PDB file of C-alpha atoms in Angstrom:
ATOM      1  CA  MET A  28     -80.366-117.116  95.601  1.00 68.00           C
ATOM      2  CA  LYS A  29     -78.894-114.204  93.629  1.00 83.00           C
ATOM      3  CA  GLU A  30     -75.454-115.506  94.493  1.00 81.00           C
ATOM      4  CA  LEU A  31     -76.273-118.920  92.999  1.00 89.00           C
ATOM      5  CA  GLU A  32     -77.361-117.320  89.729  1.00 91.00           C
ATOM      6  CA  LYS A  33     -74.141-115.287  89.601  1.00 87.00           C
ATOM      7  CA  TYR A  34     -71.985-118.416  89.966  1.00 86.00           C
ATOM      8  CA  LYS A  35     -74.133-120.404  87.549  1.00 92.00           C
ATOM      9  CA  LYS A  36     -73.542-117.760  84.868  1.00 90.00           C
ATOM     10  CA  LYS A  37     -69.802-117.737  85.497  1.00 86.00           C
ATOM     11  CA  LEU A  38     -69.535-121.514  85.426  1.00 87.00           C
ATOM     12  CA  LYS A  39     -71.636-121.807  82.291  1.00 90.00           C
ATOM     13  CA  LYS A  40     -69.068-119.627  80.502  1.00 87.00           C
ATOM     14  CA  HIS A  41     -66.095-121.722  81.642  1.00 83.00           C
ATOM     15  CA  LEU A  42     -67.372-125.307  81.672  1.00 85.00           C
ATOM     16  CA  ASP A  43     -68.319-127.415  78.692  1.00 88.00           C
ATOM     17  CA  LYS A  44     -71.986-128.342  78.333  1.00 93.00           C
ATOM     18  CA  GLU A  45     -71.660-131.814  79.880  1.00 93.00           C
ATOM     19  CA  ARG A  46     -69.611-130.583  82.870  1.00 90.00           C
ATOM     20  CA  TYR A  47     -72.068-127.750  83.461  1.00 93.00           C
ATOM     21  CA  GLN A  48     -75.026-130.173  83.430  1.00 96.00           C
ATOM     22  CA  HIS A  49     -73.126-132.448  85.850  1.00 94.00           C
ATOM     23  CA  THR A  50     -72.488-129.457  88.110  1.00 93.00           C
ATOM     24  CA  LEU A  51     -76.171-128.539  88.168  1.00 96.00           C
ATOM     25  CA  GLY A  52     -77.022-132.161  88.993  1.00 96.00           C
ATOM     26  CA  VAL A  53     -74.599-132.118  91.923  1.00 93.00           C
ATOM     27  CA  MET A  54     -76.099-128.823  93.093  1.00 95.00           C
ATOM     28  CA  TYR A  55     -79.600-130.335  93.105  1.00 96.00           C
ATOM     29  CA  THR A  56     -78.371-133.503  94.826  1.00 96.00           C
ATOM     30  CA  CYS A  57     -76.779-131.364  97.534  1.00 93.00           C
ATOM     31  CA  ALA A  58     -80.070-129.507  97.901  1.00 96.00           C
ATOM     32  CA  ALA A  59     -81.941-132.784  98.383  1.00 96.00           C
ATOM     33  CA  LEU A  60     -79.415-133.932 100.976  1.00 96.00           C
ATOM     34  CA  ALA A  61     -79.622-130.610 102.770  1.00 96.00           C
ATOM     35  CA  MET A  62     -83.389-130.982 103.050  1.00 97.00           C
ATOM     36  CA  ALA A  63     -83.074-134.569 104.249  1.00 95.00           C
ATOM     37  CA  TYR A  64     -80.424-133.723 106.851  1.00 94.00           C
ATOM     38  CA  HIS A  65     -81.737-130.274 107.866  1.00 93.00           C
ATOM     39  CA  TYR A  66     -78.713-128.401 106.500  1.00 93.00           C
ATOM     40  CA  ASP A  67     -78.717-124.873 105.108  1.00 91.00           C
ATOM     41  CA  LEU A  68     -80.172-125.215 101.599  1.00 94.00           C
ATOM     42  CA  HIS A  69     -78.354-122.232 100.113  1.00 90.00           C
ATOM     43  CA  LYS A  70     -74.955-123.323 101.424  1.00 87.00           C
ATOM     44  CA  ALA A  71     -75.484-126.859 100.174  1.00 90.00           C
ATOM     45  CA  MET A  72     -76.505-125.695  96.701  1.00 92.00           C
ATOM     46  CA  LEU A  73     -73.519-123.356  96.518  1.00 87.00           C
ATOM     47  CA  ALA A  74     -71.152-126.162  97.547  1.00 85.00           C
ATOM     48  CA  GLY A  75     -72.579-128.423  94.857  1.00 88.00           C
ATOM     49  CA  LEU A  76     -72.322-125.683  92.282  1.00 88.00           C
ATOM     50  CA  LEU A  77     -68.683-124.942  93.090  1.00 86.00           C
ATOM     51  CA  HIS A  78     -67.453-128.505  93.519  1.00 85.00           C
ATOM     52  CA  ASP A  79     -65.795-128.597  90.064  1.00 87.00           C
ATOM     53  CA  CYS A  80     -64.959-124.898  89.712  1.00 85.00           C
ATOM     54  CA  ALA A  81     -61.301-125.652  88.819  1.00 89.00           C
ATOM     55  CA  LYS A  82     -62.059-128.562  86.484  1.00 86.00           C
ATOM     56  CA  HIS A  83     -61.753-126.378  83.357  1.00 84.00           C
ATOM     57  CA  MET A  84     -58.401-124.920  84.402  1.00 89.00           C
ATOM     58  CA  PRO A  85     -55.318-125.984  82.415  1.00 93.00           C
ATOM     59  CA  ASN A  86     -53.140-128.492  84.256  1.00 96.00           C
ATOM     60  CA  GLU A  87     -50.136-126.145  84.199  1.00 95.00           C
ATOM     61  CA  LYS A  88     -52.194-123.482  85.954  1.00 94.00           C
ATOM     62  CA  LYS A  89     -53.322-125.969  88.629  1.00 95.00           C
ATOM     63  CA  LEU A  90     -49.691-126.891  89.303  1.00 97.00           C
ATOM     64  CA  GLU A  91     -48.705-123.225  89.371  1.00 95.00           C
ATOM     65  CA  ILE A  92     -51.407-122.357  91.916  1.00 95.00           C
ATOM     66  CA  CYS A  93     -50.448-125.291  94.126  1.00 96.00           C
ATOM     67  CA  GLU A  94     -46.776-124.379  94.083  1.00 96.00           C
ATOM     68  CA  LYS A  95     -47.392-120.660  94.592  1.00 95.00           C
ATOM     69  CA  HIS A  96     -49.736-121.209  97.559  1.00 94.00           C
ATOM     70  CA  GLN A  97     -47.960-124.179  99.185  1.00 95.00           C
ATOM     71  CA  ILE A  98     -50.741-126.646  98.392  1.00 96.00           C
ATOM     72  CA  GLN A  99     -49.318-130.112  98.879  1.00 96.00           C
ATOM     73  CA  ILE A 100     -48.907-132.132  95.673  1.00 97.00           C
ATOM     74  CA  THR A 101     -48.362-135.874  95.764  1.00 96.00           C
ATOM     75  CA  ASP A 102     -46.175-137.634  93.217  1.00 97.00           C
ATOM     76  CA  ILE A 103     -49.278-139.122  91.609  1.00 97.00           C
ATOM     77  CA  GLU A 104     -50.898-135.668  91.357  1.00 96.00           C
ATOM     78  CA  ARG A 105     -47.709-134.214  89.857  1.00 96.00           C
ATOM     79  CA  GLU A 106     -47.757-136.942  87.206  1.00 97.00           C
ATOM     80  CA  ASN A 107     -51.546-136.491  86.689  1.00 97.00           C
ATOM     81  CA  PRO A 108     -52.279-132.822  87.423  1.00 96.00           C
ATOM     82  CA  PHE A 109     -55.918-133.135  86.356  1.00 94.00           C
ATOM     83  CA  LEU A 110     -56.381-134.727  89.812  1.00 95.00           C
ATOM     84  CA  LEU A 111     -55.556-131.358  91.424  1.00 95.00           C
ATOM     85  CA  HIS A 112     -58.892-129.795  90.453  1.00 92.00           C
ATOM     86  CA  ALA A 113     -60.412-130.574  93.873  1.00 87.00           C
ATOM     87  CA  LYS A 114     -57.540-129.021  95.830  1.00 92.00           C
ATOM     88  CA  VAL A 115     -57.336-125.993  93.556  1.00 92.00           C
ATOM     89  CA  GLY A 116     -61.116-125.599  93.595  1.00 86.00           C
ATOM     90  CA  ALA A 117     -61.086-125.630  97.399  1.00 82.00           C
ATOM     91  CA  TRP A 118     -58.351-122.970  97.375  1.00 87.00           C
ATOM     92  CA  ILE A 119     -60.359-120.815  94.951  1.00 83.00           C
ATOM     93  CA  ALA A 120     -63.429-121.135  97.136  1.00 75.00           C
ATOM     94  CA  LYS A 121     -61.472-120.363 100.291  1.00 75.00           C
ATOM     95  CA  LYS A 122     -59.954-117.333  98.614  1.00 76.00           C
ATOM     96  CA  ASN A 123     -63.480-116.194  97.827  1.00 65.00           C
ATOM     97  CA  ILE A 124     -64.670-116.903 101.387  1.00 53.00           C
ATOM     98  CA  MET A 125     -66.603-120.004 100.344  1.00 51.00           C
ATOM     99  CA  TRP A 126     -64.715-122.594 102.393  1.00 50.00           C
ATOM    100  CA  LYS A 127     -67.658-123.472 104.658  1.00 51.00           C
ATOM    101  CA  MET A 128     -69.843-124.259 101.678  1.00 48.00           C
ATOM    102  CA  LEU A 129     -67.263-126.530 100.080  1.00 52.00           C
ATOM    103  CA  LYS A 130     -66.696-128.385 103.342  1.00 58.00           C
ATOM    104  CA  PHE A 131     -70.299-129.598 103.076  1.00 55.00           C
ATOM    105  CA  SER A 132     -69.565-130.966  99.611  1.00 59.00           C
ATOM    106  CA  MET A 133     -66.462-132.759 100.867  1.00 59.00           C
ATOM    107  CA  ARG A 134     -68.329-134.176 103.877  1.00 59.00           C
ATOM    108  CA  PHE A 135     -71.113-135.395 101.596  1.00 56.00           C
ATOM    109  CA  ARG A 136     -68.610-137.221  99.367  1.00 57.00           C
ATOM    110  CA  PHE A 137     -67.038-138.862 102.412  1.00 55.00           C
ATOM    111  CA  ILE A 138     -70.413-139.919 103.863  1.00 55.00           C
ATOM    112  CA  ARG A 139     -71.611-141.218 100.484  1.00 52.00           C
ATOM    113  CA  ARG A 140     -68.380-143.151  99.938  1.00 53.00           C
ATOM    114  CA  GLU A 141     -68.660-144.765 103.386  1.00 54.00           C
ATOM    115  CA  ARG A 142     -72.244-145.819 102.695  1.00 55.00           C
ATOM    116  CA  LEU A 143     -71.243-147.386  99.408  1.00 52.00           C
ATOM    117  CA  LEU A 144     -68.506-149.470 101.019  1.00 50.00           C
TER     118      LEU A 144
END
């Protein structure tokens, strides 16, 4: 849980108050889902915590990272670079060896979206 506290401190510095509260809410929702579906609690909480880690980043920087690291950008994303925060956040997490944790977050979004449809 030390790792969670470290990332919480970092995110609190970079995210505005509302985004940080949203991020904590997602982290707790992921924890509840992990308990319900017998998934690793720590990994789920970390995925929830990091799901918006690139949200605060300037749009120009998101485009720069995508271009530098061959991250595919659609025409719509190029016109609306704020949409790239998920792709850039996944790259940041992967770079920091967090890819497995973020995959849980992505799977959860997919499962939740399917249930809502």
